[in-house]
GROMACS .gro file of C-alpha atoms in nm:
model
  463
    1MET     CA    1  -0.213  -5.726  -3.188
    2ASN     CA    2  -0.356  -5.830  -2.904
    3GLU     CA    3  -0.825  -5.733  -2.877
    4GLY     CA    4  -0.881  -5.382  -2.745
    5ILE     CA    5  -1.189  -5.138  -2.701
    6ILE     CA    6  -1.155  -4.867  -2.916
    7ILE     CA    7  -1.208  -4.565  -2.853
    8ALA     CA    8  -1.334  -4.346  -3.155
    9GLY     CA    9  -1.421  -3.968  -3.120
   10ASP     CA   10  -1.158  -3.801  -2.975
   11TYR     CA   11  -0.861  -3.717  -3.213
   12THR     CA   12  -0.584  -3.536  -3.231
   13HIS     CA   13  -0.492  -3.280  -3.611
   14ASP     CA   14  -0.150  -3.330  -3.661
   15ASN     CA   15  -0.061  -3.422  -4.114
   16ASP     CA   16  -0.459  -3.457  -4.205
   17HIS     CA   17  -0.529  -3.731  -3.986
   18GLN     CA   18  -0.644  -3.827  -3.579
   19PHE     CA   19  -0.502  -4.074  -3.365
   20LEU     CA   20  -0.679  -4.346  -3.198
   21ILE     CA   21  -0.600  -4.472  -2.880
   22ASP     CA   22  -0.634  -4.873  -2.881
   23GLU     CA   23  -0.723  -4.980  -2.481
   24THR     CA   24  -0.644  -5.404  -2.434
   25LEU     CA   25  -0.928  -5.589  -2.201
   26HIS     CA   26  -0.620  -5.517  -1.918
   27GLY     CA   27  -0.649  -5.180  -1.944
   28GLN     CA   28  -0.356  -5.157  -2.101
   29VAL     CA   29  -0.182  -5.016  -2.389
   30GLU     CA   30  -0.138  -5.137  -2.678
   31SER     CA   31  -0.054  -4.947  -2.931
   32LEU     CA   32  -0.090  -4.614  -3.084
   33ALA     CA   33  -0.213  -4.560  -3.447
   34TYR     CA   34  -0.272  -4.302  -3.725
   35ILE     CA   35  -0.554  -4.288  -3.896
   36PRO     CA   36  -0.784  -4.045  -4.175
   37GLN     CA   37  -0.956  -3.803  -4.034
   38GLN     CA   38  -1.300  -3.935  -4.265
   39ILE     CA   39  -1.280  -4.198  -3.982
   40ASP     CA   40  -1.646  -4.085  -3.741
   41SER     CA   41  -1.683  -4.085  -3.418
   42VAL     CA   42  -1.951  -4.202  -3.268
   43ALA     CA   43  -2.187  -3.962  -3.146
   44GLU     CA   44  -2.571  -3.974  -3.062
   45HIS     CA   45  -2.725  -3.627  -3.124
   46ASP     CA   46  -2.644  -3.363  -3.291
   47GLU     CA   47  -2.553  -3.099  -3.084
   48PRO     CA   48  -2.303  -2.726  -3.176
   49ASP     CA   49  -1.947  -2.730  -3.029
   50PRO     CA   50  -1.894  -2.419  -2.863
   51PRO     CA   51  -1.778  -2.151  -3.072
   52ASP     CA   52  -1.434  -2.109  -2.877
   53LEU     CA   53  -1.352  -2.328  -2.567
   54LEU     CA   54  -1.076  -2.080  -2.444
   55ASN     CA   55  -1.311  -1.865  -2.379
   56LEU     CA   56  -1.617  -2.102  -2.296
   57ASN     CA   57  -1.968  -1.926  -2.119
   58SER     CA   58  -1.827  -1.580  -2.188
   59PHE     CA   59  -2.007  -1.282  -2.179
   60PRO     CA   60  -1.818  -0.983  -2.159
   61ALA     CA   61  -2.133  -0.799  -2.194
   62ASP     CA   62  -2.228  -0.967  -1.898
   63PRO     CA   63  -1.996  -1.007  -1.623
   64ALA     CA   64  -2.298  -1.036  -1.399
   65PHE     CA   65  -2.522  -1.340  -1.573
   66GLU     CA   66  -2.113  -1.516  -1.676
   67ALA     CA   67  -2.071  -1.484  -1.250
   68VAL     CA   68  -2.371  -1.686  -1.197
   69VAL     CA   69  -2.269  -1.978  -1.435
   70ARG     CA   70  -1.963  -1.957  -1.353
   71ASN     CA   71  -2.010  -2.024  -0.997
   72VAL     CA   72  -2.257  -2.295  -1.164
   73GLU     CA   73  -1.922  -2.456  -1.310
   74ALA     CA   74  -1.789  -2.464  -0.950
   75ALA     CA   75  -2.058  -2.565  -0.769
   76ILE     CA   76  -2.043  -2.916  -1.050
   77ASP     CA   77  -1.697  -2.961  -1.019
   78ALA     CA   78  -1.672  -2.915  -0.594
   79GLY     CA   79  -1.991  -3.209  -0.657
   80VAL     CA   80  -2.287  -3.062  -0.597
   81LEU     CA   81  -2.509  -3.117  -0.897
   82PRO     CA   82  -2.812  -3.063  -1.135
   83THR     CA   83  -3.144  -3.191  -1.019
   84ARG     CA   84  -3.413  -3.313  -1.284
   85ILE     CA   85  -3.718  -3.120  -1.257
   86SER     CA   86  -3.994  -3.391  -1.274
   87GLN     CA   87  -4.295  -3.133  -1.434
   88GLY     CA   88  -4.205  -3.146  -1.766
   89SER     CA   89  -4.225  -3.282  -2.130
   90SER     CA   90  -3.805  -3.331  -2.176
   91GLY     CA   91  -3.495  -3.297  -1.943
   92SER     CA   92  -3.450  -2.968  -1.733
   93TYR     CA   93  -3.166  -2.940  -1.392
   94PHE     CA   94  -3.229  -2.700  -1.135
   95VAL     CA   95  -2.948  -2.556  -1.122
   96ARG     CA   96  -2.707  -2.499  -0.791
   97ASP     CA   97  -2.433  -2.254  -0.703
   98ILE     CA   98  -2.189  -2.385  -0.436
   99ASP     CA   99  -2.352  -2.272  -0.168
  100ASN     CA  100  -2.612  -2.492  -0.259
  101GLU     CA  101  -2.920  -2.257  -0.363
  102ILE     CA  102  -3.020  -2.299  -0.686
  103VAL     CA  103  -3.007  -2.016  -0.959
  104GLY     CA  104  -3.071  -2.101  -1.251
  105VAL     CA  105  -3.338  -2.371  -1.483
  106PHE     CA  106  -3.070  -2.520  -1.759
  107LYS     CA  107  -3.231  -2.709  -2.004
  108PRO     CA  108  -3.044  -2.898  -2.265
  109LYS     CA  109  -3.119  -2.945  -2.643
  110SER     CA  110  -3.079  -3.315  -2.672
  111GLU     CA  111  -3.339  -3.385  -2.375
  112GLU     CA  112  -3.564  -3.208  -2.524
  113PRO     CA  113  -3.920  -3.327  -2.624
  114TYR     CA  114  -3.763  -3.458  -3.000
  115SER     CA  115  -3.461  -3.558  -2.859
  116LEU     CA  116  -3.359  -3.978  -2.825
  117MET     CA  117  -3.191  -3.797  -2.502
  118ASN     CA  118  -3.483  -3.708  -2.341
  119PRO     CA  119  -3.523  -3.853  -2.004
  120LYS     CA  120  -3.948  -3.802  -2.027
  121TYR     CA  121  -4.101  -4.122  -2.117
  122GLY     CA  122  -4.414  -4.075  -2.135
  123LYS     CA  123  -4.220  -3.832  -2.362
  124TRP     CA  124  -4.108  -4.123  -2.567
  125CYS     CA  125  -4.448  -4.398  -2.650
  126GLN     CA  126  -4.645  -4.062  -2.718
  127ARG     CA  127  -4.366  -4.039  -2.970
  128VAL     CA  128  -4.342  -4.403  -3.107
  129PHE     CA  129  -4.696  -4.468  -3.076
  130CYS     CA  130  -4.888  -4.159  -3.111
  131PRO     CA  131  -4.623  -4.028  -3.399
  132CYS     CA  132  -4.890  -3.791  -3.534
  133CYS     CA  133  -5.049  -3.644  -3.304
  134PHE     CA  134  -4.688  -3.601  -3.152
  135GLY     CA  135  -4.513  -3.221  -3.130
  136ARG     CA  136  -4.614  -2.952  -3.345
  137ASN     CA  137  -4.580  -2.901  -3.711
  138CYS     CA  138  -4.461  -2.485  -3.712
  139LEU     CA  139  -4.222  -2.498  -3.514
  140LEU     CA  140  -3.836  -2.628  -3.571
  141LYS     CA  141  -3.698  -2.951  -3.401
  142ASN     CA  142  -3.443  -2.937  -3.096
  143GLN     CA  143  -3.473  -2.590  -3.070
  144GLY     CA  144  -3.665  -2.505  -2.774
  145TYR     CA  145  -3.353  -2.354  -2.612
  146LEU     CA  146  -3.311  -2.113  -2.878
  147SER     CA  147  -3.642  -2.052  -2.808
  148GLU     CA  148  -3.600  -1.948  -2.408
  149ALA     CA  149  -3.299  -1.716  -2.582
  150GLY     CA  150  -3.452  -1.554  -2.806
  151ALA     CA  151  -3.729  -1.475  -2.592
  152SER     CA  152  -3.529  -1.289  -2.393
  153VAL     CA  153  -3.330  -1.122  -2.656
  154VAL     CA  154  -3.664  -1.011  -2.762
  155ASP     CA  155  -3.764  -0.880  -2.426
  156GLU     CA  156  -3.473  -0.733  -2.338
  157TRP     CA  157  -3.490  -0.549  -2.696
  158LEU     CA  158  -3.829  -0.437  -2.579
  159GLY     CA  159  -3.692  -0.332  -2.261
  160LEU     CA  160  -3.964  -0.509  -2.162
  161HIS     CA  161  -3.773  -0.705  -1.792
  162ILE     CA  162  -4.018  -0.945  -1.818
  163VAL     CA  163  -3.804  -1.279  -1.914
  164PRO     CA  164  -3.569  -1.392  -1.675
  165LYS     CA  165  -3.212  -1.297  -1.867
  166THR     CA  166  -3.136  -1.659  -2.015
  167LYS     CA  167  -2.856  -1.761  -2.204
  168VAL     CA  168  -2.690  -2.004  -2.447
  169VAL     CA  169  -2.447  -2.165  -2.210
  170TRP     CA  170  -2.259  -2.531  -2.236
  171LEU     CA  171  -2.243  -2.755  -1.898
  172SER     CA  172  -2.118  -3.065  -1.842
  173SER     CA  173  -2.257  -3.262  -1.496
  174LYS     CA  174  -2.303  -3.658  -1.428
  175SER     CA  175  -2.694  -3.564  -1.299
  176PHE     CA  176  -2.764  -3.483  -1.651
  177HIS     CA  177  -2.886  -3.795  -1.863
  178TYR     CA  178  -2.643  -3.934  -2.126
  179SER     CA  179  -2.609  -4.324  -2.320
  180LYS     CA  180  -2.469  -4.589  -2.125
  181VAL     CA  181  -2.247  -4.590  -2.512
  182THR     CA  182  -2.062  -4.215  -2.358
  183LYS     CA  183  -2.001  -4.297  -2.056
  184ALA     CA  184  -1.820  -4.605  -2.059
  185LYS     CA  185  -1.666  -4.363  -2.336
  186SER     CA  186  -1.592  -4.097  -2.025
  187ARG     CA  187  -1.489  -4.348  -1.804
  188ALA     CA  188  -1.265  -4.543  -2.039
  189LYS     CA  189  -1.018  -4.156  -2.115
  190ARG     CA  190  -1.040  -4.156  -1.737
  191GLU     CA  191  -0.844  -4.473  -1.724
  192ILE     CA  192  -0.665  -4.434  -2.015
  193MET     CA  193  -0.546  -4.090  -1.797
  194ALA     CA  194  -0.498  -4.207  -1.502
  195LYS     CA  195  -0.259  -4.502  -1.632
  196THR     CA  196  -0.076  -4.319  -1.966
  197PRO     CA  197  -0.127  -3.934  -1.911
  198THR     CA  198   0.104  -3.927  -2.274
  199LEU     CA  199  -0.176  -4.066  -2.420
  200GLY     CA  200  -0.416  -3.895  -2.246
  201LYS     CA  201  -0.327  -3.578  -2.341
  202HIS     CA  202  -0.415  -3.668  -2.684
  203PHE     CA  203  -0.868  -3.697  -2.586
  204LYS     CA  204  -1.085  -3.346  -2.686
  205ARG     CA  205  -1.264  -3.399  -2.367
  206ILE     CA  206  -1.208  -3.617  -2.040
  207GLY     CA  207  -1.465  -3.574  -1.882
  208LEU     CA  208  -1.884  -3.669  -1.979
  209PRO     CA  209  -1.992  -3.421  -2.307
  210LEU     CA  210  -2.073  -3.100  -2.253
  211LYS     CA  211  -2.461  -3.067  -2.349
  212VAL     CA  212  -2.580  -2.710  -2.438
  213GLY     CA  213  -2.898  -2.556  -2.379
  214SER     CA  214  -3.086  -2.241  -2.227
  215PHE     CA  215  -2.908  -2.155  -1.859
  216GLN     CA  216  -3.198  -1.889  -1.704
  217LEU     CA  217  -3.178  -1.702  -1.375
  218PHE     CA  218  -3.367  -1.801  -1.096
  219VAL     CA  219  -3.623  -1.575  -0.926
  220LYS     CA  220  -3.772  -1.590  -0.595
  221GLY     CA  221  -4.085  -1.528  -0.399
  222PHE     CA  222  -4.308  -1.592  -0.735
  223LYS     CA  223  -4.656  -1.824  -0.796
  224ASN     CA  224  -4.836  -1.967  -1.118
  225ALA     CA  225  -5.035  -1.718  -1.241
  226ASP     CA  226  -5.356  -2.009  -1.180
  227VAL     CA  227  -5.254  -2.025  -0.833
  228MET     CA  228  -5.290  -1.576  -0.802
  229LEU     CA  229  -5.531  -1.517  -1.057
  230LYS     CA  230  -5.782  -1.739  -0.836
  231GLN     CA  231  -5.644  -1.539  -0.514
  232PHE     CA  232  -5.735  -1.204  -0.674
  233SER     CA  233  -6.067  -1.352  -0.807
  234TYR     CA  234  -6.187  -1.305  -0.445
  235GLU     CA  235  -5.928  -1.059  -0.347
  236THR     CA  236  -5.995  -0.648  -0.298
  237LEU     CA  237  -5.677  -0.434  -0.510
  238PRO     CA  238  -5.613  -0.109  -0.430
  239MET     CA  239  -5.719   0.079  -0.781
  240GLU     CA  240  -5.319   0.181  -0.796
  241THR     CA  241  -5.215  -0.171  -0.761
  242MET     CA  242  -5.432  -0.366  -1.060
  243GLN     CA  243  -5.292  -0.092  -1.302
  244ASN     CA  244  -4.977  -0.235  -1.219
  245PHE     CA  245  -5.081  -0.568  -1.297
  246GLN     CA  246  -5.233  -0.468  -1.578
  247LEU     CA  247  -4.925  -0.326  -1.690
  248TYR     CA  248  -4.735  -0.606  -1.625
  249PHE     CA  249  -4.974  -0.852  -1.820
  250GLU     CA  250  -4.967  -0.631  -2.083
  251LYS     CA  251  -4.583  -0.669  -2.175
  252LEU     CA  252  -4.706  -1.030  -2.140
  253VAL     CA  253  -4.881  -0.981  -2.442
  254VAL     CA  254  -4.692  -0.833  -2.633
  255LEU     CA  255  -4.451  -1.091  -2.612
  256ASP     CA  256  -4.613  -1.408  -2.632
  257TYR     CA  257  -4.747  -1.200  -2.922
  258ILE     CA  258  -4.506  -1.136  -3.121
  259VAL     CA  259  -4.236  -1.490  -3.092
  260ARG     CA  260  -4.614  -1.671  -3.086
  261ASN     CA  261  -4.608  -1.794  -2.808
  262THR     CA  262  -4.792  -2.170  -2.875
  263ASP     CA  263  -4.687  -2.222  -2.584
  264ARG     CA  264  -4.902  -2.008  -2.303
  265GLY     CA  265  -5.098  -2.118  -2.046
  266ASN     CA  266  -5.178  -1.971  -1.748
  267ASP     CA  267  -4.931  -2.215  -1.531
  268ASN     CA  268  -4.635  -2.112  -1.723
  269TRP     CA  269  -4.595  -1.720  -1.725
  270LEU     CA  270  -4.535  -1.623  -1.247
  271ILE     CA  271  -4.732  -1.373  -1.004
  272LYS     CA  272  -4.473  -1.199  -0.765
  273VAL     CA  273  -4.697  -0.976  -0.406
  274GLU     CA  274  -4.421  -0.812  -0.261
  275LEU     CA  275  -4.584  -0.578   0.080
  276GLU     CA  276  -4.404  -0.261   0.125
  277SER     CA  277  -4.156  -0.447   0.394
  278GLN     CA  278  -4.105  -0.712   0.165
  279ILE     CA  279  -3.973  -0.499  -0.066
  280GLU     CA  280  -3.766  -0.346   0.128
  281GLN     CA  281  -3.605  -0.615   0.272
  282THR     CA  282  -3.512  -0.745  -0.036
  283ASN     CA  283  -3.344  -0.325  -0.139
  284GLU     CA  284  -3.186  -0.450   0.149
  285MET     CA  285  -3.040  -0.763   0.021
  286ASN     CA  286  -2.999  -0.700  -0.334
  287VAL     CA  287  -3.138  -0.966  -0.419
  288ASP     CA  288  -3.055  -0.974  -0.801
  289SER     CA  289  -3.163  -1.412  -0.877
  290GLN     CA  290  -3.438  -1.566  -1.148
  291SER     CA  291  -3.611  -1.876  -1.120
  292THR     CA  292  -3.821  -2.104  -1.431
  293THR     CA  293  -4.018  -2.234  -1.097
  294SER     CA  294  -4.313  -2.139  -0.876
  295LYS     CA  295  -4.198  -2.338  -0.540
  296GLU     CA  296  -4.189  -2.155  -0.301
  297ASP     CA  297  -4.192  -2.174   0.119
  298ASP     CA  298  -4.593  -2.041   0.156
  299SER     CA  299  -4.452  -1.866   0.389
  300MET     CA  300  -4.319  -1.590   0.240
  301TRP     CA  301  -4.649  -1.511   0.027
  302PRO     CA  302  -4.887  -1.208   0.237
  303SER     CA  303  -5.218  -1.303   0.328
  304ARG     CA  304  -5.545  -1.106   0.282
  305ALA     CA  305  -5.454  -0.938   0.631
  306ASP     CA  306  -5.126  -0.873   0.467
  307TRP     CA  307  -5.232  -0.704   0.185
  308ASN     CA  308  -5.578  -0.430   0.360
  309LEU     CA  309  -5.201  -0.306   0.565
  310VAL     CA  310  -5.026  -0.193   0.332
  311SER     CA  311  -5.157   0.101   0.029
  312THR     CA  312  -5.000  -0.037  -0.239
  313PRO     CA  313  -4.852  -0.363  -0.319
  314LYS     CA  314  -4.669  -0.456  -0.531
  315ILE     CA  315  -4.688  -0.674  -0.865
  316THR     CA  316  -4.502  -0.795  -1.078
  317ILE     CA  317  -4.458  -1.111  -1.358
  318ALA     CA  318  -4.187  -1.298  -1.506
  319ALA     CA  319  -4.271  -1.499  -1.867
  320ILE     CA  320  -4.095  -1.894  -1.808
  321ASP     CA  321  -4.155  -2.175  -2.052
  322ASN     CA  322  -4.013  -1.987  -2.417
  323GLY     CA  323  -3.956  -2.243  -2.545
  324LEU     CA  324  -4.219  -2.399  -2.777
  325ALA     CA  325  -4.224  -1.961  -2.960
  326PHE     CA  326  -4.063  -1.888  -3.337
  327PRO     CA  327  -4.276  -2.138  -3.533
  328TYR     CA  328  -4.209  -2.085  -3.924
  329LYS     CA  329  -4.539  -2.130  -4.026
  330HIS     CA  330  -4.890  -2.016  -3.826
  331PRO     CA  331  -5.027  -2.321  -3.692
  332ASP     CA  332  -5.272  -2.498  -3.968
  333THR     CA  333  -5.339  -2.853  -3.891
  334TRP     CA  334  -5.465  -2.981  -3.549
  335ARG     CA  335  -5.425  -2.735  -3.294
  336ALA     CA  336  -5.444  -2.342  -3.282
  337TYR     CA  337  -5.203  -2.285  -3.009
  338PRO     CA  338  -5.414  -2.075  -2.800
  339TYR     CA  339  -5.334  -1.822  -2.591
  340HIS     CA  340  -5.409  -1.863  -2.228
  341TRP     CA  341  -5.417  -1.498  -2.162
  342ALA     CA  342  -5.670  -1.406  -2.466
  343TRP     CA  343  -5.972  -1.528  -2.176
  344LEU     CA  344  -5.897  -1.356  -1.893
  345GLN     CA  345  -6.090  -1.139  -1.747
  346PRO     CA  346  -6.126  -0.830  -1.716
  347TYR     CA  347  -5.793  -0.758  -1.810
  348ALA     CA  348  -5.762  -0.949  -2.147
  349GLU     CA  349  -6.055  -0.685  -2.246
  350THR     CA  350  -5.920  -0.367  -2.099
  351PRO     CA  351  -5.756  -0.177  -2.367
  352PHE     CA  352  -5.392  -0.116  -2.479
  353SER     CA  353  -5.309   0.228  -2.189
  354GLU     CA  354  -5.108   0.495  -2.405
  355ALA     CA  355  -4.778   0.354  -2.096
  356THR     CA  356  -4.765   0.050  -2.328
  357VAL     CA  357  -4.831   0.220  -2.669
  358LYS     CA  358  -4.596   0.480  -2.579
  359LYS     CA  359  -4.353   0.302  -2.486
  360ILE     CA  360  -4.330  -0.014  -2.788
  361LEU     CA  361  -4.501   0.133  -3.056
  362PRO     CA  362  -4.254   0.292  -3.180
  363MET     CA  363  -4.038   0.012  -3.173
  364ILE     CA  364  -4.251  -0.223  -3.361
  365SER     CA  365  -4.314   0.054  -3.617
  366ASP     CA  366  -3.984   0.102  -3.767
  367LEU     CA  367  -3.823  -0.154  -3.994
  368SER     CA  368  -3.470  -0.054  -3.924
  369LYS     CA  369  -3.502  -0.130  -3.557
  370VAL     CA  370  -3.738  -0.453  -3.663
  371GLU     CA  371  -3.422  -0.495  -3.825
  372ASP     CA  372  -3.188  -0.484  -3.598
  373LEU     CA  373  -3.412  -0.742  -3.375
  374CYS     CA  374  -3.391  -0.971  -3.700
  375CYS     CA  375  -2.980  -1.000  -3.653
  376ARG     CA  376  -2.932  -1.023  -3.254
  377LEU     CA  377  -3.174  -1.320  -3.319
  378GLU     CA  378  -2.999  -1.450  -3.627
  379GLU     CA  379  -2.691  -1.469  -3.475
  380LEU     CA  380  -2.855  -1.671  -3.185
  381PHE     CA  381  -3.005  -1.890  -3.374
  382SER     CA  382  -2.664  -1.965  -3.615
  383ILE     CA  383  -2.499  -2.121  -3.355
  384ASP     CA  384  -2.716  -2.419  -3.378
  385ASN     CA  385  -2.573  -2.697  -3.646
  386SER     CA  386  -2.933  -2.747  -3.779
  387PHE     CA  387  -2.994  -2.356  -3.936
  388ASN     CA  388  -3.092  -2.274  -4.240
  389ILE     CA  389  -3.154  -1.989  -4.350
  390GLN     CA  390  -3.424  -1.973  -4.576
  391THR     CA  391  -3.607  -2.167  -4.212
  392PHE     CA  392  -3.495  -1.919  -4.049
  393GLU     CA  393  -3.639  -1.620  -4.257
  394LYS     CA  394  -4.033  -1.776  -4.230
  395GLN     CA  395  -3.950  -1.777  -3.852
  396MET     CA  396  -3.852  -1.428  -3.886
  397ALA     CA  397  -4.148  -1.374  -4.200
  398ILE     CA  398  -4.383  -1.442  -3.904
  399MET     CA  399  -4.241  -1.213  -3.612
  400ARG     CA  400  -4.279  -0.898  -3.906
  401GLY     CA  401  -4.651  -1.022  -3.928
  402GLN     CA  402  -4.728  -1.032  -3.561
  403MET     CA  403  -4.587  -0.686  -3.511
  404MET     CA  404  -4.786  -0.576  -3.796
  405ASN     CA  405  -5.110  -0.697  -3.641
  406LEU     CA  406  -4.976  -0.560  -3.275
  407CYS     CA  407  -4.864  -0.173  -3.479
  408ASP     CA  408  -5.281  -0.231  -3.616
  409ALA     CA  409  -5.434  -0.265  -3.234
  410LEU     CA  410  -5.226  -0.031  -3.047
  411ASN     CA  411  -5.324   0.246  -3.286
  412LYS     CA  412  -5.690   0.210  -3.252
  413ARG     CA  413  -5.678   0.144  -2.904
  414MET     CA  414  -5.830  -0.233  -2.963
  415ALA     CA  415  -5.839  -0.451  -2.629
  416PRO     CA  416  -5.549  -0.800  -2.610
  417ALA     CA  417  -5.890  -1.047  -2.694
  418ASP     CA  418  -5.946  -0.923  -3.020
  419LEU     CA  419  -5.549  -0.870  -3.082
  420VAL     CA  420  -5.580  -1.233  -3.136
  421GLU     CA  421  -5.883  -1.275  -3.343
  422LEU     CA  422  -5.663  -1.045  -3.647
  423PRO     CA  423  -5.616  -1.264  -3.967
  424LEU     CA  424  -5.253  -1.420  -3.920
  425ARG     CA  425  -4.994  -1.222  -4.202
  426ALA     CA  426  -4.673  -1.310  -4.282
  427VAL     CA  427  -4.424  -1.074  -4.407
  428GLU     CA  428  -4.194  -1.219  -4.577
  429ARG     CA  429  -3.861  -1.072  -4.716
  430GLN     CA  430  -3.847  -1.003  -5.155
  431ARG     CA  431  -3.458  -1.082  -5.199
  432ARG     CA  432  -3.150  -1.022  -4.967
  433GLY     CA  433  -2.915  -0.749  -4.972
  434VAL     CA  434  -2.711  -0.553  -4.713
  435PHE     CA  435  -2.745  -0.462  -4.365
  436GLY     CA  436  -2.645  -0.280  -4.125
  437ARG     CA  437  -2.605  -0.447  -3.775
  438SER     CA  438  -2.601  -0.170  -3.491
  439ASP     CA  439  -2.299  -0.222  -3.368
  440GLY     CA  440  -2.136  -0.079  -3.726
  441THR     CA  441  -2.111  -0.500  -3.888
  442SER     CA  442  -2.315  -0.604  -4.158
  443THR     CA  443  -2.503  -0.908  -4.270
  444SER     CA  444  -2.664  -0.961  -4.557
  445ARG     CA  445  -2.983  -0.809  -4.504
  446THR     CA  446  -3.267  -0.603  -4.766
  447GLN     CA  447  -3.578  -0.366  -4.675
  448GLU     CA  448  -3.806  -0.497  -4.946
  449PHE     CA  449  -4.103  -0.732  -4.828
  450ARG     CA  450  -4.403  -0.876  -4.944
  451GLU     CA  451  -4.720  -0.967  -4.703
  452THR     CA  452  -4.921  -1.216  -4.668
  453PHE     CA  453  -5.229  -1.413  -4.497
  454GLN     CA  454  -5.255  -1.760  -4.395
  455GLU     CA  455  -5.621  -1.879  -4.515
  456LYS     CA  456  -5.635  -2.210  -4.361
  457ARG     CA  457  -5.709  -2.244  -3.988
  458PRO     CA  458  -5.664  -2.555  -3.745
  459PHE     CA  459  -5.960  -2.796  -3.697
  460PHE     CA  460  -5.903  -2.713  -3.378
  461THR     CA  461  -5.994  -2.367  -3.257
  462TRP     CA  462  -5.947  -2.337  -2.849
  463CYS     CA  463  -5.639  -2.575  -2.751
   0.00000   0.00000   0.00000
């Protein structure tokens, strides 16, 4: 047999064996041999396989979201490729529809900070030369995409509506970061398919491998909170407008505290101010897009004079960048990863409103409802190949402890600044039994718990 290039990693199952394609250096296929299934495929990262290739990225319960993803897939096929976002410590991409409009942000698992395929060399240098200061030891590695989608699940469960809808999807694009080996394999498979279709049809996939990641819809008209908060400090807004903003601020506090977001600065949540004329125009256009960026045309923003022309400007917020949440323990080493909103005055010093108490307290004080949320998160997190039920239970123990503290704060009408000073709790499950889901199915759960408090505190409490 002539010397050849072996293309590994794509086999078809036939009588417990797999095909090995051997392409010669001249591009002619010389042999087709059976090999055992035990031969390992060449892999650069451990990504979960799509649950159903025939129904890839299918969301029957959310046809509007599915339509956006299908539009993105069609755009990629047509050459409208995602563009990498320069900010951040991992590979994330603006994805566009067939009309070249940004409709979402895709964050692949394989390009997260801990991943070898992370295209940001700054994080690579930090990981290699200063590993002791790299990452957060209270979080699971390469689980940011699940954290993004999990925050959306919690947001929907609580009815907060401040997280742009986020789900786990699989996408492939030439603009994503792949290794040279992976790109070479893809080119070789395309050549084999073109020259010998009878052999090429045995490949599971001809193009570049699919990447799993979080897909967050794009919202328009928002700016970074730090920019808008500075503007609020020297502007006089109507009382009704500021009360409306306070309610949204409390929603952000509730979300971040429950999921224990370890990365909430004022640069990764967004604020939008709409004048009455803009609201009417938006309703007429029926805009339904959502985002994770603050880059918008300044001409869309109301000036100081504009604010004085309307009685009640409408303020809304968007909680983005939720990929560093759901820890399996409270931070206890060097850094505390505080919530930066706890230092915002007067908002953090204002006691929780009655509207927030009435909306949130019944949800988080009902154990059966909380366990329903845990079931939803387990269904989401178990997508990943590295899912471990014991570690997941630790994550849920932290979340339940946060909910207990939040219950105390709401009952006592405390302020967000007081909430963050409460003891660090964890509510652990004693043993597992059978617990019913809201959809009629069951999972292995029980309602016996044990409450613990963490005494150890990080060395630095301000960062």
